Coordinates of C-alpha atoms and ligand atoms in Angstrom, one line a residue:
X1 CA -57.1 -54.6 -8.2
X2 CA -54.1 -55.2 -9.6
X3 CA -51.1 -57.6 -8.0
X4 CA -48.8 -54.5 -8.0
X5 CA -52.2 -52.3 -6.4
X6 CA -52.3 -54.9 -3.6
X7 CA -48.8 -55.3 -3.0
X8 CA -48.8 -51.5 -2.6
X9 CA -51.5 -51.5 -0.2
X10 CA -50.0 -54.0 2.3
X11 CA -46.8 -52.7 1.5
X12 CA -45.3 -51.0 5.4
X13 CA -44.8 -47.5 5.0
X14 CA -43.5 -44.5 6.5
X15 CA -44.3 -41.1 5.6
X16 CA -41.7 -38.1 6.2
X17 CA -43.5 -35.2 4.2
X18 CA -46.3 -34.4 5.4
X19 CA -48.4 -30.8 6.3
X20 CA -51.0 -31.7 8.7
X21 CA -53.1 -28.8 7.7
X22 CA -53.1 -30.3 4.1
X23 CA -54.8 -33.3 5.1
X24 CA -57.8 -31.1 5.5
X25 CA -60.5 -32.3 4.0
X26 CA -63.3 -30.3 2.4
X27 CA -65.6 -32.5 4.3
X28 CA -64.1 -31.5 7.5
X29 CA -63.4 -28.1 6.7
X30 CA -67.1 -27.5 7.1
X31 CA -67.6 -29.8 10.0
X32 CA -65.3 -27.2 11.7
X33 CA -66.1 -24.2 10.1
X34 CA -70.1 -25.2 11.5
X35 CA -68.9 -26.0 15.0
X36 CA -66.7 -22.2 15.2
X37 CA -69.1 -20.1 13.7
X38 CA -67.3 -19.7 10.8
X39 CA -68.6 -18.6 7.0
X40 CA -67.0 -20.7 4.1
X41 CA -66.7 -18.6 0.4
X42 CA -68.5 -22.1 -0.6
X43 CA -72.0 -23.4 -0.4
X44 CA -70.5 -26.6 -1.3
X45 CA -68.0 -29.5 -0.8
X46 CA -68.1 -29.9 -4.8
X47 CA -67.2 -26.2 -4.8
X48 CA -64.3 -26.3 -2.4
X49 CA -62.9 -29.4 -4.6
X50 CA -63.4 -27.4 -7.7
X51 CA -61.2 -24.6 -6.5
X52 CA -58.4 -26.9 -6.3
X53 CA -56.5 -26.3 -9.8
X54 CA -53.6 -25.0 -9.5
X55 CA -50.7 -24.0 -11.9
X56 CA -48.1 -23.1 -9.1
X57 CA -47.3 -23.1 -5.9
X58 CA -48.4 -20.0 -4.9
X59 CA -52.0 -20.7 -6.2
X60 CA -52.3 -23.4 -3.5
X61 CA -50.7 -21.7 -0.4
X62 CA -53.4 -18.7 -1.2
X63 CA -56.0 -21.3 -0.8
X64 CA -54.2 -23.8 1.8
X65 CA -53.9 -21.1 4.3
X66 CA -57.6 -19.7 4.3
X67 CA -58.5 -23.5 4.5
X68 CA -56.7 -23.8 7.8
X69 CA -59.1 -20.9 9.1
X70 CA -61.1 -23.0 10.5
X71 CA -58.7 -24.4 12.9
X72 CA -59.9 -23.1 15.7
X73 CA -59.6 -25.2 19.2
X74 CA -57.3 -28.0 20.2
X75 CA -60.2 -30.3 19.6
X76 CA -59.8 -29.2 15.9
X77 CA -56.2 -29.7 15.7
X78 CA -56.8 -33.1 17.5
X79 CA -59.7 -34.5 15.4
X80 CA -57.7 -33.2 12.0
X81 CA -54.8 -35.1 12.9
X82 CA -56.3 -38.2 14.5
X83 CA -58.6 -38.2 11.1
X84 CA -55.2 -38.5 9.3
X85 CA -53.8 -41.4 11.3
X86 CA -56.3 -43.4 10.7
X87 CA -56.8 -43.1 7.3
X88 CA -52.6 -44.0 6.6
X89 CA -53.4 -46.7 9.4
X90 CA -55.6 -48.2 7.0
X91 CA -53.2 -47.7 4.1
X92 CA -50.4 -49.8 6.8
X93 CA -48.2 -46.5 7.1
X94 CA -46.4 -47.1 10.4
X95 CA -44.4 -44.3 11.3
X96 CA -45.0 -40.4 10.1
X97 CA -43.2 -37.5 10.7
X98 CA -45.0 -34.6 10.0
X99 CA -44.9 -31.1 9.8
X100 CA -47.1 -28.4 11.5
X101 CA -46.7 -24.6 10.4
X102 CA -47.7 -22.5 14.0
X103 CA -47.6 -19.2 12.2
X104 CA -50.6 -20.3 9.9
X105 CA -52.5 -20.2 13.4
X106 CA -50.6 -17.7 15.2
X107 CA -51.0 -15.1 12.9
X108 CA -54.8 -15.8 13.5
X109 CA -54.2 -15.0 16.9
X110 CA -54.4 -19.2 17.6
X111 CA -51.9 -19.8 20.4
X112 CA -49.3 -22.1 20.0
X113 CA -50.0 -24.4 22.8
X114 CA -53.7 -24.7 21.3
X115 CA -52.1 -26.1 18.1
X116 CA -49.0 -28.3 19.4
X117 CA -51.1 -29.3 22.6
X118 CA -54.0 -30.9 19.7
X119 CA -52.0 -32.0 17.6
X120 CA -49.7 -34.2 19.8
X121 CA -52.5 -35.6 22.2
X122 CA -53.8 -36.8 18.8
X123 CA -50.3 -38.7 17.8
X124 CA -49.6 -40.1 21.2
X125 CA -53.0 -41.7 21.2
X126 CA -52.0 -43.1 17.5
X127 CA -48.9 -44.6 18.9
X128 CA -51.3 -45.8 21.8
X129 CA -54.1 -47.3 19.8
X130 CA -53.0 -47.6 16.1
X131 CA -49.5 -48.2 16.9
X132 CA -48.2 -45.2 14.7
X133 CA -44.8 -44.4 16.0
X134 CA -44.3 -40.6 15.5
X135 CA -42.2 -37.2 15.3
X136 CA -43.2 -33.5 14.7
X137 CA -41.2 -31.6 12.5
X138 CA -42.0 -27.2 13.4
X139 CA -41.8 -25.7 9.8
X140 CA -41.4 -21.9 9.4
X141 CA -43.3 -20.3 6.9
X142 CA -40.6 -18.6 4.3
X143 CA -42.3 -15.9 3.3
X144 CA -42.5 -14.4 6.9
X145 CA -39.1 -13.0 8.5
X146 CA -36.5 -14.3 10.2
X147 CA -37.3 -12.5 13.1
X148 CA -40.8 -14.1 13.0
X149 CA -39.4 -17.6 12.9
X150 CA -36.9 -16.4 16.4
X151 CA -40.4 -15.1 17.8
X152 CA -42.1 -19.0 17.1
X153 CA -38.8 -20.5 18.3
X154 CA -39.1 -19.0 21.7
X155 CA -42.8 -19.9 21.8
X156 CA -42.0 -23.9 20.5
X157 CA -38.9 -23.9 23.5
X158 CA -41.5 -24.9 26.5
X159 CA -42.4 -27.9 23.9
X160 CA -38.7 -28.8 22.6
X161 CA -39.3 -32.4 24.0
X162 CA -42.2 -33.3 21.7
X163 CA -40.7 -31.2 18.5
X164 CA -37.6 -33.5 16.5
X165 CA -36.5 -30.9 13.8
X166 CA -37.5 -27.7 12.4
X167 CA -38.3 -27.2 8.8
X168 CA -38.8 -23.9 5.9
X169 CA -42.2 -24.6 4.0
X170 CA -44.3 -21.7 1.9
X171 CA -43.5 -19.6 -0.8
X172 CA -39.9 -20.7 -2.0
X173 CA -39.2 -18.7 -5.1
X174 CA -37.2 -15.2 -4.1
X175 CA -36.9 -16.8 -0.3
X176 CA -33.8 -18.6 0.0
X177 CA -32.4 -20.2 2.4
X178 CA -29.6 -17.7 3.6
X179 CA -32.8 -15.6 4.9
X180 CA -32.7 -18.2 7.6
X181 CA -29.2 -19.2 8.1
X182 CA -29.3 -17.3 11.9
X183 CA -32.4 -18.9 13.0
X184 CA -31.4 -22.5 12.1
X185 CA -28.1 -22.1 13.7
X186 CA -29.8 -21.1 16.6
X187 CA -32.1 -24.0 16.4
X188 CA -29.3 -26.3 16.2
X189 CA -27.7 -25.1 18.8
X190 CA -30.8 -25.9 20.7
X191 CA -30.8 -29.6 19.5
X192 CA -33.3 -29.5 17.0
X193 CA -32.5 -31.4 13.8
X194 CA -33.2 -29.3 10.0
X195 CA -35.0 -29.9 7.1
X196 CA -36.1 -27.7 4.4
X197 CA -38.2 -27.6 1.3
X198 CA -35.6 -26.8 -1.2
X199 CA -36.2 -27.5 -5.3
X200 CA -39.4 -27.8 -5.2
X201 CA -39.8 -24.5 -7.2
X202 CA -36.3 -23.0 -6.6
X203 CA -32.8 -23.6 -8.1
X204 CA -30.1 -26.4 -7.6
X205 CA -28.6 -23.4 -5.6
X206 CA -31.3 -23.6 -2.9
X207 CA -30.7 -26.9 -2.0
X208 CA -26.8 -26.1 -2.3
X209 CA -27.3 -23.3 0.5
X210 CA -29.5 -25.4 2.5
X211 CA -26.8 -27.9 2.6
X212 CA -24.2 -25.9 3.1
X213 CA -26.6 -22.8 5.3
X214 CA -29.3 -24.9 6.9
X215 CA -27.1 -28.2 7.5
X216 CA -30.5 -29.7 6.7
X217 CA -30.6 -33.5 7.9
X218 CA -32.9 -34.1 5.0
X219 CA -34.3 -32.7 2.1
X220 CA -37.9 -31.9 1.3
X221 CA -38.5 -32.4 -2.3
X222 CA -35.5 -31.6 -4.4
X223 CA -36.5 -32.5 -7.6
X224 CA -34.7 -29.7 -9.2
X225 CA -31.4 -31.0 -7.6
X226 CA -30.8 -33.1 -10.9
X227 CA -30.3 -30.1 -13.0
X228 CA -27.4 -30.1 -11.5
X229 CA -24.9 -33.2 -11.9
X230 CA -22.5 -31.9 -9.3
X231 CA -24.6 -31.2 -6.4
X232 CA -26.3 -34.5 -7.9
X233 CA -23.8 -36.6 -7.4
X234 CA -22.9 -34.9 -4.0
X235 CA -26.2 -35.7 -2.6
X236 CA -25.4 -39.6 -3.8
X237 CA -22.2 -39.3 -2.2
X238 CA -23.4 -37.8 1.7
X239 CA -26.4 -40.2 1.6
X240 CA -28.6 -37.2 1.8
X241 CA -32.6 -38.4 1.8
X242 CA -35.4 -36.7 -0.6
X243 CA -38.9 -36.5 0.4
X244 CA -40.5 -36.8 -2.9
X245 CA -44.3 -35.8 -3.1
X246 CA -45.1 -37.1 -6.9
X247 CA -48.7 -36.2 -6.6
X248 CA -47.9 -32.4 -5.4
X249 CA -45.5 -32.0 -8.0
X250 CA -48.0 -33.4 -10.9
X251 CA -50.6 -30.7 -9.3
X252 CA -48.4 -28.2 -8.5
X253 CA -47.5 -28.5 -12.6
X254 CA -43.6 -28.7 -11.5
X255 CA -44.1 -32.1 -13.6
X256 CA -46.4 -32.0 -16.2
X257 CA -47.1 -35.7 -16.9
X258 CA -46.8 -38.1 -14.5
X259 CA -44.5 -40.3 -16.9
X260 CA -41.9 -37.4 -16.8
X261 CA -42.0 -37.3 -13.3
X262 CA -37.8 -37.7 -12.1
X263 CA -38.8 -40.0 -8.8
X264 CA -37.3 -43.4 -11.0
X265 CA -34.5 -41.4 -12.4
X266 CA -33.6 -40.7 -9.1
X267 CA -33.1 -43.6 -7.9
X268 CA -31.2 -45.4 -10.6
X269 CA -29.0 -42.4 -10.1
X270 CA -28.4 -43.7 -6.6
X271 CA -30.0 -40.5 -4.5
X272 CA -32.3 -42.2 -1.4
X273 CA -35.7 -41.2 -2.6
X274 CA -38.6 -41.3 -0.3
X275 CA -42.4 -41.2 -1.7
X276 CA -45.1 -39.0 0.8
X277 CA -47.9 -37.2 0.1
X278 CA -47.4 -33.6 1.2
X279 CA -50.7 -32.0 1.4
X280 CA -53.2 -35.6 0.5
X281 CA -56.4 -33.3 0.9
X282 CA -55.4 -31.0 -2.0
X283 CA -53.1 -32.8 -4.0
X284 CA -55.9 -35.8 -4.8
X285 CA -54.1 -38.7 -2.6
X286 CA -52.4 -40.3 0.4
X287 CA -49.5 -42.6 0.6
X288 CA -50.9 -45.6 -1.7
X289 CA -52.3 -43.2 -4.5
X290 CA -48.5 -41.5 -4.4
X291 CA -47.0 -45.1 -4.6
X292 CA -49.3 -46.1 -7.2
X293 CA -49.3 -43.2 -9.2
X294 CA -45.6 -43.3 -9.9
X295 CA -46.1 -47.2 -10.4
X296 CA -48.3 -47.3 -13.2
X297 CA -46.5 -44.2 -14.9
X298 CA -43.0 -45.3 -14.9
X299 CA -43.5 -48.8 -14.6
X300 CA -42.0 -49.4 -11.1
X301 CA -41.5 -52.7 -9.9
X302 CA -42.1 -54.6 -7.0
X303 CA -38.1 -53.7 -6.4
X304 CA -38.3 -50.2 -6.7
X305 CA -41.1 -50.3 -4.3
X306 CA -39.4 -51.9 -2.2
X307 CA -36.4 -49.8 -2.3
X308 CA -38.4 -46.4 -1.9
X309 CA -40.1 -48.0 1.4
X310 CA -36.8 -49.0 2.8
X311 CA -34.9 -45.3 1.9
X312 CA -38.1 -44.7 3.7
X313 CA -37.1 -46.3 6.8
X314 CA -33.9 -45.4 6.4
X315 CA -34.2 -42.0 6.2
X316 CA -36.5 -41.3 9.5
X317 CA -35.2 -39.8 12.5
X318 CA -35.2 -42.9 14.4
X319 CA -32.4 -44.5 16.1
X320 CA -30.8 -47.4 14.6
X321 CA -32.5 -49.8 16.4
X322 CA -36.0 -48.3 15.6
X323 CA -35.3 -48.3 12.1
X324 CA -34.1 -51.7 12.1
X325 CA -37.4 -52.6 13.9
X326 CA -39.2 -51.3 11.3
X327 CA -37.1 -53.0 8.1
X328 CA -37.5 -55.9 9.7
X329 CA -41.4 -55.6 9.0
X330 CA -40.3 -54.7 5.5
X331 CA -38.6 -57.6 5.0
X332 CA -40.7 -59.7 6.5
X333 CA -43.6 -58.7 4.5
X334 CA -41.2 -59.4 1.1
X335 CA -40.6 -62.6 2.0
X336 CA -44.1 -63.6 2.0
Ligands
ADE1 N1 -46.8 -25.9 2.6 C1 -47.6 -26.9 2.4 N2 -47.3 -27.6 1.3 C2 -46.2 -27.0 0.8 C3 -45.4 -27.3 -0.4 N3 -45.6 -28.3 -1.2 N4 -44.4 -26.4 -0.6 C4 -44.2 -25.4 0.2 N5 -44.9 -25.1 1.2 C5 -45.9 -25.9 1.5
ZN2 ZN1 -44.3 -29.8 1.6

């Protein structure tokens, strides 16, 4: 392995961008589909993995959401998630804040407490037992209404004290954020903090209006953000975090070679880049195949890597003491 591979690996992490139902793996997806009853389109785990080419986004939603089919019980939401933990444990990832979207599973007539209920009991025993500090992020799936995202709002209320923020995830192209302005109002008013995919797919204007709309706390992706100098150097100027998913981006064909890919750009422009792994399962990788990905492409070194694990840091939703907790690791591991 080599010195920049290692340094990677032991390298404390946090990951902010994360789908929980994207860290299915096709291994798992028929381990579950078996114990529900449940008949796969594949005969094969070779099959499943050979389905995944994709030359937009839309081509992996169609197939991410009949993937999460087989989430049926808590049991399955707590085994998927407590599968995930352990595998960034291993990969010394020490806080996550992830994202679950209900109305994938409530639309299958899954009730929401089956899915928070799992999926939390899984995280609080990774706090317990791995040490994982946590936060769950509610994401509303864009392509639904508004008045669908209300109707999930009022089901997530009973569970406000285990949900941090709410954020907009699916289909992003011809659903813009003002299609949600109401409902994330509403959900500020009720304490929840924002974020949103924005740029992923869509215009500098997307991530302008969830600025501006959404007074999103952070932003999911934003790679198309530097098409635009003005609302570049805004984001510079308000300190506003990116969750950049390099590996989603590279399959998802937004970048088309991985030494094009805008995440070093980004930060000698001064924007506070994070690296995460969005939906590992599909996308070929976890944290350390993101980190080393972008590495070898753009020739990072052990200073960039270090700055995109403290923006990192820096950009959870902790308090200032956690986060200073969790630099301190940082640094302490740098000095070594
Ligand atoms: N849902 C899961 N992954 C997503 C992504 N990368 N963009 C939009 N919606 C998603
Ligand atoms: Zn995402």
């Amino acid at each position: 392995m080599s010195a920049l591979a290692s340094f990677i690996e032991g390298l404390p992490k946090t990951e902010l961008h994360l789908h929980i139902e994207g860290s299915l793996e096709p291994e798992q997806m028929f381990q579950f589909a078996r114990r529900n009853n449940i008949n796969l389109p594949y005969s094969s785990v070779e099959e499943i993995r050979a389905a995944y080419e994709f030359s937009e986004l839309q081509d992996f939603l169609d197939i991410y959401y009949q993937g999460m089919g087989v989430l049926q019980t808590e049991q399955d939401f707590y085994d998927l998630t407590w599968a995930y933990l352990t595998k960034v444990h291993a990969q010394n990832v020490i806080h996550v804040e992830i994202f679950f979207d209900p109305q994938g599973h409530t639309e299958r007539g899954i009730a929401f407490d089956t899915v928070i209920n799992g999926i939390y009991r899984a995280l609080e025993d990774g706090e317990k037992k791995l040490g994982i500090t946590f936060h769950l992020i509610m994401s509303f799936l864009r392509h639904l209404s508004e008045e669908d995202g209300f109707k999930t709002l009022e089901q997530a209320l009973p569970h406000k004290d285990k949900i941090i923020a709410v954020g907009l995830d699916s289909s992003e192209l011809g659903h813009p954020p003002s299609k949600f302005e109401r409902l994330y109002a509403r959900c500020k008013e009720e304490g929840f903090l924002a974020v949103a995919h924005a740029g992923e797919e869509g215009p500098p204007d997307y991530v302008r209006d969830s600025l501006d709309l959404l007074k999103i706390d952070r932003l999911d992706h934003g790679n198309r953000s530097l098409e635009d100098e003005a609302l570049t150097e805004r984001l510079v100027r308000e300190g506003m975090a990116l969750t950049v998913c390099p590996l989603s981006n590279y399959k998802l064909a937004g970048v088309t070679d991985m030494t094009k890919h805008p995440i070093r750009t980004m930060l000698e422009k001064g924007l506070k880049a994070t690296v995460n792994s969005d939906d590992p399962a599909y996308f070929g990788g976890y944290m350390n195949e993101n980190y080393l990905a972008i590495t070898e492409a753009l020739d990072l070194d052990k200073d960039h890597l270090a700055a995109l694990a403290r923006n990192g840091f820096e950009a959870t939703f902790c308090t200032r003491e956690e986060k200073d907790r969790m630099l301190a690791r940082l640094d302490e591991y740098l000095k070594r």
